[in-house]
Amino acid sequence: MASVDKKSIFSNYFHYDTLLNYAKKAHIQIYAKYPSLGPNTRFCKRFHSQEGVRILDAGCGEGMQISILKKILPNASFSALDIARSPSLKDEEICDFHECNFDEDRMPYGDDTFDYVYSQHVIEHLHNPMNFIKECYRVLKTGGFLYIECPDVRWSLLPHLPFVTGKRGGFNFWDDPTHLRPWSRPSLSKATVMAGFTNPPNTFYVRKFAHILAFPFMFISRNDDFKVAFLHSFLGLWCGVIVEK
């Protein structure tokens, strides 16, 4: 009988990919069950009793938010856009997906299509964010809502702390080389007005309290992502806006 390599089992159990998959599943389950823990999920509860709601995830990434919102709003239909399809979205039943370059492209939908458009951590990567926000306005129905979440300018003022996050960083906005510019609550508010929204926008600092659950992973994984997730859970270094068309 072959001997069991206990060291291998232990290292695989605490491997970053294993921990990350577990954390993602927990993230989806927690926010789906307790939507009040996040601003986007909390806001989406207003659509729960409505039929035929159409929702667009503009910059869907791996589709985690869609996985959460489909549990909160099982009767809603979901569309998604990003510059490329993630392997996590290979299942066509998850959503209607299209590739889109937000800096240049027109979104592949007609005017007044969606009841709710949301975007998380997209505009800080764009050279032409106003094109993106104007397109969000165009595809929204009258009375529909836009939700945008992105890094706040205060994040760019924090020092790099290698003793906290390691050489890889993540504690400062500029640690991510794909970031182009941070935003602020006033800049988000003014951008929505410039894009055509006439109703008063509601701006806020974003705190996602379920990220506190990343705390134990900080001690059993060398990867800095868990540290950064925990720090952002209560520091509120992201800002957001909700505005009605």
mmCIF file of C-alpha atoms in Angstrom:
data_model
loop_
_atom_site.group_PDB
_atom_site.id
_atom_site.type_symbol
_atom_site.label_atom_id
_atom_site.label_comp_id
_atom_site.label_asym_id
_atom_site.label_seq_id
_atom_site.Cartn_x
_atom_site.Cartn_y
_atom_site.Cartn_z
ATOM 1 C CA MET A 1 0.000 0.000 0.000
ATOM 2 C CA ALA A 2 1.441 3.350 -1.028
ATOM 3 C CA SER A 3 2.262 5.720 1.782
ATOM 4 C CA VAL A 4 0.321 8.978 2.066
ATOM 5 C CA ASP A 5 2.344 12.119 1.531
ATOM 6 C CA LYS A 6 0.896 14.198 4.335
ATOM 7 C CA LYS A 7 3.087 17.168 3.458
ATOM 8 C CA SER A 8 1.726 17.189 -0.094
ATOM 9 C CA ILE A 9 -1.874 17.022 1.115
ATOM 10 C CA PHE A 10 -1.244 19.890 3.528
ATOM 11 C CA SER A 11 0.415 22.096 0.909
ATOM 12 C CA ASN A 12 -2.333 21.414 -1.659
ATOM 13 C CA TYR A 13 -5.028 22.251 0.871
ATOM 14 C CA PHE A 14 -3.450 25.624 1.572
ATOM 15 C CA HIS A 15 -2.475 26.286 -2.061
ATOM 16 C CA TYR A 16 -3.468 29.770 -3.229
ATOM 17 C CA ASP A 17 -5.742 28.553 -6.046
ATOM 18 C CA THR A 18 -7.578 26.234 -3.663
ATOM 19 C CA LEU A 19 -8.025 28.979 -1.099
ATOM 20 C CA LEU A 20 -9.096 31.451 -3.776
ATOM 21 C CA ASN A 21 -11.749 29.099 -5.183
ATOM 22 C CA TYR A 22 -13.072 28.523 -1.681
ATOM 23 C CA ALA A 23 -13.081 32.270 -0.997
ATOM 24 C CA LYS A 24 -14.963 32.980 -4.258
ATOM 25 C CA LYS A 25 -17.644 30.403 -3.474
ATOM 26 C CA ALA A 26 -18.015 31.787 0.049
ATOM 27 C CA HIS A 27 -18.169 35.325 -1.364
ATOM 28 C CA ILE A 28 -21.026 34.400 -3.690
ATOM 29 C CA GLN A 29 -23.006 32.546 -1.030
ATOM 30 C CA ILE A 30 -22.626 35.255 1.618
ATOM 31 C CA TYR A 31 -23.596 38.223 -0.551
ATOM 32 C CA ALA A 32 -26.479 36.262 -2.089
ATOM 33 C CA LYS A 33 -27.839 35.386 1.349
ATOM 34 C CA TYR A 34 -27.029 38.726 2.968
ATOM 35 C CA PRO A 35 -27.222 41.333 0.173
ATOM 36 C CA SER A 36 -27.186 44.195 2.667
ATOM 37 C CA LEU A 37 -23.458 43.591 3.154
ATOM 38 C CA GLY A 38 -22.636 45.206 -0.223
ATOM 39 C CA PRO A 39 -23.999 48.366 -1.870
ATOM 40 C CA ASN A 40 -24.665 46.826 -5.292
ATOM 41 C CA THR A 41 -26.408 43.737 -3.934
ATOM 42 C CA ARG A 42 -28.320 45.848 -1.415
ATOM 43 C CA PHE A 43 -29.576 48.186 -4.138
ATOM 44 C CA CYS A 44 -30.619 45.280 -6.371
ATOM 45 C CA LYS A 45 -33.183 44.079 -3.835
ATOM 46 C CA ARG A 46 -35.546 46.766 -5.161
ATOM 47 C CA PHE A 47 -35.972 44.725 -8.370
ATOM 48 C CA HIS A 48 -36.937 41.526 -6.543
ATOM 49 C CA SER A 49 -40.694 41.830 -7.081
ATOM 50 C CA GLN A 50 -40.440 43.084 -10.667
ATOM 51 C CA GLU A 51 -40.926 40.820 -13.677
ATOM 52 C CA GLY A 52 -38.893 40.990 -16.850
ATOM 53 C CA VAL A 53 -36.042 43.012 -15.355
ATOM 54 C CA ARG A 54 -33.053 43.317 -17.690
ATOM 55 C CA ILE A 55 -29.640 43.849 -16.102
ATOM 56 C CA LEU A 56 -26.281 44.595 -17.724
ATOM 57 C CA ASP A 57 -22.934 43.863 -16.093
ATOM 58 C CA ALA A 58 -20.585 46.249 -17.926
ATOM 59 C CA GLY A 59 -17.130 44.818 -17.303
ATOM 60 C CA CYS A 60 -18.178 41.452 -15.917
ATOM 61 C CA GLY A 61 -14.742 39.855 -15.478
ATOM 62 C CA GLU A 62 -15.246 36.333 -14.172
ATOM 63 C CA GLY A 63 -18.956 36.923 -13.612
ATOM 64 C CA MET A 64 -18.966 36.753 -9.819
ATOM 65 C CA GLN A 65 -21.490 39.575 -9.481
ATOM 66 C CA ILE A 66 -23.793 37.880 -11.976
ATOM 67 C CA SER A 67 -23.571 34.654 -9.953
ATOM 68 C CA ILE A 68 -24.601 36.608 -6.851
ATOM 69 C CA LEU A 69 -27.394 38.625 -8.444
ATOM 70 C CA LYS A 70 -28.907 35.589 -10.189
ATOM 71 C CA LYS A 71 -29.520 34.160 -6.724
ATOM 72 C CA ILE A 72 -31.034 37.424 -5.487
ATOM 73 C CA LEU A 73 -33.050 38.056 -8.675
ATOM 74 C CA PRO A 74 -33.847 34.636 -10.165
ATOM 75 C CA ASN A 75 -36.423 36.087 -12.587
ATOM 76 C CA ALA A 76 -34.155 38.756 -14.064
ATOM 77 C CA SER A 77 -32.307 38.351 -17.367
ATOM 78 C CA PHE A 78 -28.588 39.175 -17.472
ATOM 79 C CA SER A 79 -26.313 40.471 -20.187
ATOM 80 C CA ALA A 80 -22.582 41.022 -19.830
ATOM 81 C CA LEU A 81 -19.811 42.906 -21.590
ATOM 82 C CA ASP A 82 -16.043 42.830 -21.310
ATOM 83 C CA ILE A 83 -13.037 43.149 -23.553
ATOM 84 C CA ALA A 84 -12.718 39.339 -23.623
ATOM 85 C CA ARG A 85 -14.716 36.380 -22.362
ATOM 86 C CA SER A 86 -13.493 34.815 -19.136
ATOM 87 C CA PRO A 87 -13.356 30.981 -19.015
ATOM 88 C CA SER A 88 -15.799 31.271 -16.107
ATOM 89 C CA LEU A 89 -18.427 32.520 -18.569
ATOM 90 C CA LYS A 90 -18.187 29.653 -21.030
ATOM 91 C CA ASP A 91 -21.653 28.463 -19.988
ATOM 92 C CA GLU A 92 -24.079 30.351 -22.250
ATOM 93 C CA GLU A 93 -26.850 29.998 -19.662
ATOM 94 C CA ILE A 94 -25.038 32.263 -17.203
ATOM 95 C CA CYS A 95 -25.683 35.369 -19.282
ATOM 96 C CA ASP A 96 -25.802 36.843 -22.769
ATOM 97 C CA PHE A 97 -22.146 37.839 -23.302
ATOM 98 C CA HIS A 98 -20.551 40.127 -25.894
ATOM 99 C CA GLU A 99 -17.025 41.432 -26.251
ATOM 100 C CA CYS A 100 -16.707 45.211 -26.117
ATOM 101 C CA ASN A 101 -13.846 47.722 -25.970
ATOM 102 C CA PHE A 102 -15.355 50.390 -23.729
ATOM 103 C CA ASP A 103 -12.844 53.046 -24.816
ATOM 104 C CA GLU A 104 -13.911 52.860 -28.448
ATOM 105 C CA ASP A 105 -16.925 50.646 -29.090
ATOM 106 C CA ARG A 106 -20.632 51.267 -29.046
ATOM 107 C CA MET A 107 -22.359 48.785 -26.774
ATOM 108 C CA PRO A 108 -24.145 46.130 -28.888
ATOM 109 C CA TYR A 109 -27.623 47.031 -27.634
ATOM 110 C CA GLY A 110 -30.356 49.398 -28.684
ATOM 111 C CA ASP A 111 -31.388 52.522 -26.800
ATOM 112 C CA ASP A 112 -33.512 52.077 -23.653
ATOM 113 C CA THR A 113 -32.767 48.364 -23.227
ATOM 114 C CA PHE A 114 -31.880 47.822 -19.562
ATOM 115 C CA ASP A 115 -33.490 48.523 -16.200
ATOM 116 C CA TYR A 116 -30.158 48.426 -14.393
ATOM 117 C CA VAL A 117 -26.558 48.769 -15.538
ATOM 118 C CA TYR A 118 -23.736 48.229 -13.108
ATOM 119 C CA SER A 119 -19.986 48.425 -13.426
ATOM 120 C CA GLN A 120 -17.376 47.588 -10.820
ATOM 121 C CA HIS A 121 -13.708 48.502 -11.133
ATOM 122 C CA VAL A 122 -13.737 49.291 -14.825
ATOM 123 C CA ILE A 123 -13.497 53.043 -15.416
ATOM 124 C CA GLU A 124 -10.136 53.376 -13.637
ATOM 125 C CA HIS A 125 -8.686 51.267 -16.489
ATOM 126 C CA LEU A 126 -10.176 53.326 -19.349
ATOM 127 C CA HIS A 127 -8.547 55.997 -21.514
ATOM 128 C CA ASN A 128 -11.986 57.303 -22.498
ATOM 129 C CA PRO A 129 -14.306 56.786 -19.517
ATOM 130 C CA MET A 130 -16.859 59.324 -20.772
ATOM 131 C CA ASN A 131 -17.581 57.164 -23.825
ATOM 132 C CA PHE A 132 -18.330 54.322 -21.430
ATOM 133 C CA ILE A 133 -20.625 56.338 -19.162
ATOM 134 C CA LYS A 134 -22.485 57.860 -22.138
ATOM 135 C CA GLU A 135 -23.071 54.377 -23.541
ATOM 136 C CA CYS A 136 -24.398 53.226 -20.166
ATOM 137 C CA TYR A 137 -26.801 56.166 -20.278
ATOM 138 C CA ARG A 138 -27.899 55.314 -23.814
ATOM 139 C CA VAL A 139 -28.755 51.668 -23.155
ATOM 140 C CA LEU A 140 -30.636 52.454 -19.928
ATOM 141 C CA LYS A 141 -34.408 52.793 -19.968
ATOM 142 C CA THR A 142 -35.929 55.992 -18.651
ATOM 143 C CA GLY A 143 -36.285 55.357 -14.942
ATOM 144 C CA GLY A 144 -33.431 52.841 -15.001
ATOM 145 C CA PHE A 145 -30.409 53.046 -12.752
ATOM 146 C CA LEU A 146 -26.644 53.113 -13.240
ATOM 147 C CA TYR A 147 -24.260 51.879 -10.547
ATOM 148 C CA ILE A 148 -20.516 52.541 -10.846
ATOM 149 C CA GLU A 149 -17.874 51.500 -8.326
ATOM 150 C CA CYS A 150 -14.166 52.284 -8.585
ATOM 151 C CA PRO A 151 -11.057 53.131 -6.526
ATOM 152 C CA ASP A 152 -11.257 56.401 -4.630
ATOM 153 C CA VAL A 153 -8.496 59.006 -4.967
ATOM 154 C CA ARG A 154 -7.560 58.485 -1.301
ATOM 155 C CA TRP A 155 -6.230 55.061 -2.268
ATOM 156 C CA SER A 156 -3.548 56.741 -4.395
ATOM 157 C CA LEU A 157 -2.315 58.703 -1.370
ATOM 158 C CA LEU A 158 -1.513 55.680 0.776
ATOM 159 C CA PRO A 159 2.135 54.679 1.102
ATOM 160 C CA HIS A 160 3.423 51.427 -0.294
ATOM 161 C CA LEU A 161 3.724 49.108 2.709
ATOM 162 C CA PRO A 162 5.857 46.086 1.761
ATOM 163 C CA PHE A 163 5.777 44.804 5.343
ATOM 164 C CA VAL A 164 1.992 44.559 5.046
ATOM 165 C CA THR A 165 1.351 43.455 1.467
ATOM 166 C CA GLY A 166 4.801 42.268 0.392
ATOM 167 C CA LYS A 167 6.719 43.303 -2.720
ATOM 168 C CA ARG A 168 3.722 42.584 -4.940
ATOM 169 C CA GLY A 169 1.798 45.416 -3.320
ATOM 170 C CA GLY A 170 -1.863 46.209 -3.670
ATOM 171 C CA PHE A 171 -2.204 48.707 -0.841
ATOM 172 C CA ASN A 172 -1.631 51.698 -3.127
ATOM 173 C CA PHE A 173 -3.672 52.517 -6.240
ATOM 174 C CA TRP A 174 -0.553 52.700 -8.425
ATOM 175 C CA ASP A 175 0.581 49.204 -7.445
ATOM 176 C CA ASP A 176 -1.660 48.006 -10.297
ATOM 177 C CA PRO A 177 0.069 48.961 -13.594
ATOM 178 C CA THR A 178 -3.255 48.796 -15.488
ATOM 179 C CA HIS A 179 -4.750 51.621 -13.398
ATOM 180 C CA LEU A 180 -4.931 54.918 -15.309
ATOM 181 C CA ARG A 181 -6.590 57.296 -12.866
ATOM 182 C CA PRO A 182 -8.409 57.193 -9.530
ATOM 183 C CA TRP A 183 -11.796 58.838 -9.065
ATOM 184 C CA SER A 184 -13.595 60.694 -6.305
ATOM 185 C CA ARG A 185 -17.201 61.120 -5.293
ATOM 186 C CA PRO A 186 -17.384 64.596 -6.888
ATOM 187 C CA SER A 187 -15.754 63.409 -10.128
ATOM 188 C CA LEU A 188 -18.207 60.505 -10.413
ATOM 189 C CA SER A 189 -21.112 62.859 -9.798
ATOM 190 C CA LYS A 190 -19.921 65.363 -12.423
ATOM 191 C CA ALA A 191 -19.178 62.621 -14.971
ATOM 192 C CA THR A 192 -22.752 61.301 -14.815
ATOM 193 C CA VAL A 193 -24.100 64.828 -15.373
ATOM 194 C CA MET A 194 -21.736 65.281 -18.343
ATOM 195 C CA ALA A 195 -23.009 61.974 -19.754
ATOM 196 C CA GLY A 196 -26.603 63.211 -19.774
ATOM 197 C CA PHE A 197 -28.086 62.194 -16.416
ATOM 198 C CA THR A 198 -30.305 64.939 -15.006
ATOM 199 C CA ASN A 199 -31.457 63.342 -11.747
ATOM 200 C CA PRO A 200 -29.268 64.043 -8.683
ATOM 201 C CA PRO A 201 -26.633 61.289 -8.342
ATOM 202 C CA ASN A 202 -26.069 59.563 -5.017
ATOM 203 C CA THR A 203 -22.362 59.116 -4.268
ATOM 204 C CA PHE A 204 -20.878 57.109 -1.404
ATOM 205 C CA TYR A 205 -17.812 55.293 -0.113
ATOM 206 C CA VAL A 206 -17.938 51.553 -0.715
ATOM 207 C CA ARG A 207 -17.402 49.097 2.114
ATOM 208 C CA LYS A 208 -17.919 45.373 1.571
ATOM 209 C CA PHE A 209 -18.097 43.902 5.017
ATOM 210 C CA ALA A 210 -18.073 40.248 3.991
ATOM 211 C CA HIS A 211 -14.472 40.775 2.843
ATOM 212 C CA ILE A 212 -13.579 40.694 6.526
ATOM 213 C CA LEU A 213 -13.753 36.911 6.152
ATOM 214 C CA ALA A 214 -10.437 37.141 4.277
ATOM 215 C CA PHE A 215 -8.749 37.700 7.652
ATOM 216 C CA PRO A 216 -7.844 34.047 8.413
ATOM 217 C CA PHE A 217 -6.518 33.523 4.879
ATOM 218 C CA MET A 218 -3.944 36.237 5.534
ATOM 219 C CA PHE A 219 -2.134 33.857 7.845
ATOM 220 C CA ILE A 220 -2.288 30.661 5.801
ATOM 221 C CA SER A 221 -1.505 32.082 2.356
ATOM 222 C CA ARG A 222 1.539 34.006 1.181
ATOM 223 C CA ASN A 223 -0.478 35.753 -1.500
ATOM 224 C CA ASP A 224 -1.242 39.414 -0.826
ATOM 225 C CA ASP A 225 -4.754 39.402 -2.311
ATOM 226 C CA PHE A 226 -6.305 38.253 0.954
ATOM 227 C CA LYS A 227 -4.546 41.023 2.893
ATOM 228 C CA VAL A 228 -5.728 43.647 0.443
ATOM 229 C CA ALA A 229 -9.309 42.299 0.508
ATOM 230 C CA PHE A 230 -9.365 42.464 4.301
ATOM 231 C CA LEU A 231 -7.946 45.988 4.424
ATOM 232 C CA HIS A 232 -10.482 47.276 1.918
ATOM 233 C CA SER A 233 -13.364 45.650 3.786
ATOM 234 C CA PHE A 234 -13.482 48.420 6.361
ATOM 235 C CA LEU A 235 -11.222 51.237 5.077
ATOM 236 C CA GLY A 236 -13.725 52.231 2.376
ATOM 237 C CA LEU A 237 -11.086 53.124 -0.206
ATOM 238 C CA TRP A 238 -13.524 52.685 -3.086
ATOM 239 C CA CYS A 239 -16.192 55.164 -4.128
ATOM 240 C CA GLY A 240 -19.441 54.678 -5.961
ATOM 241 C CA VAL A 241 -22.388 56.408 -7.573
ATOM 242 C CA ILE A 242 -26.010 55.436 -8.206
ATOM 243 C CA VAL A 243 -27.999 57.620 -10.554
ATOM 244 C CA GLU A 244 -31.402 57.322 -12.204
ATOM 245 C CA LYS A 245 -31.957 58.137 -15.866
#
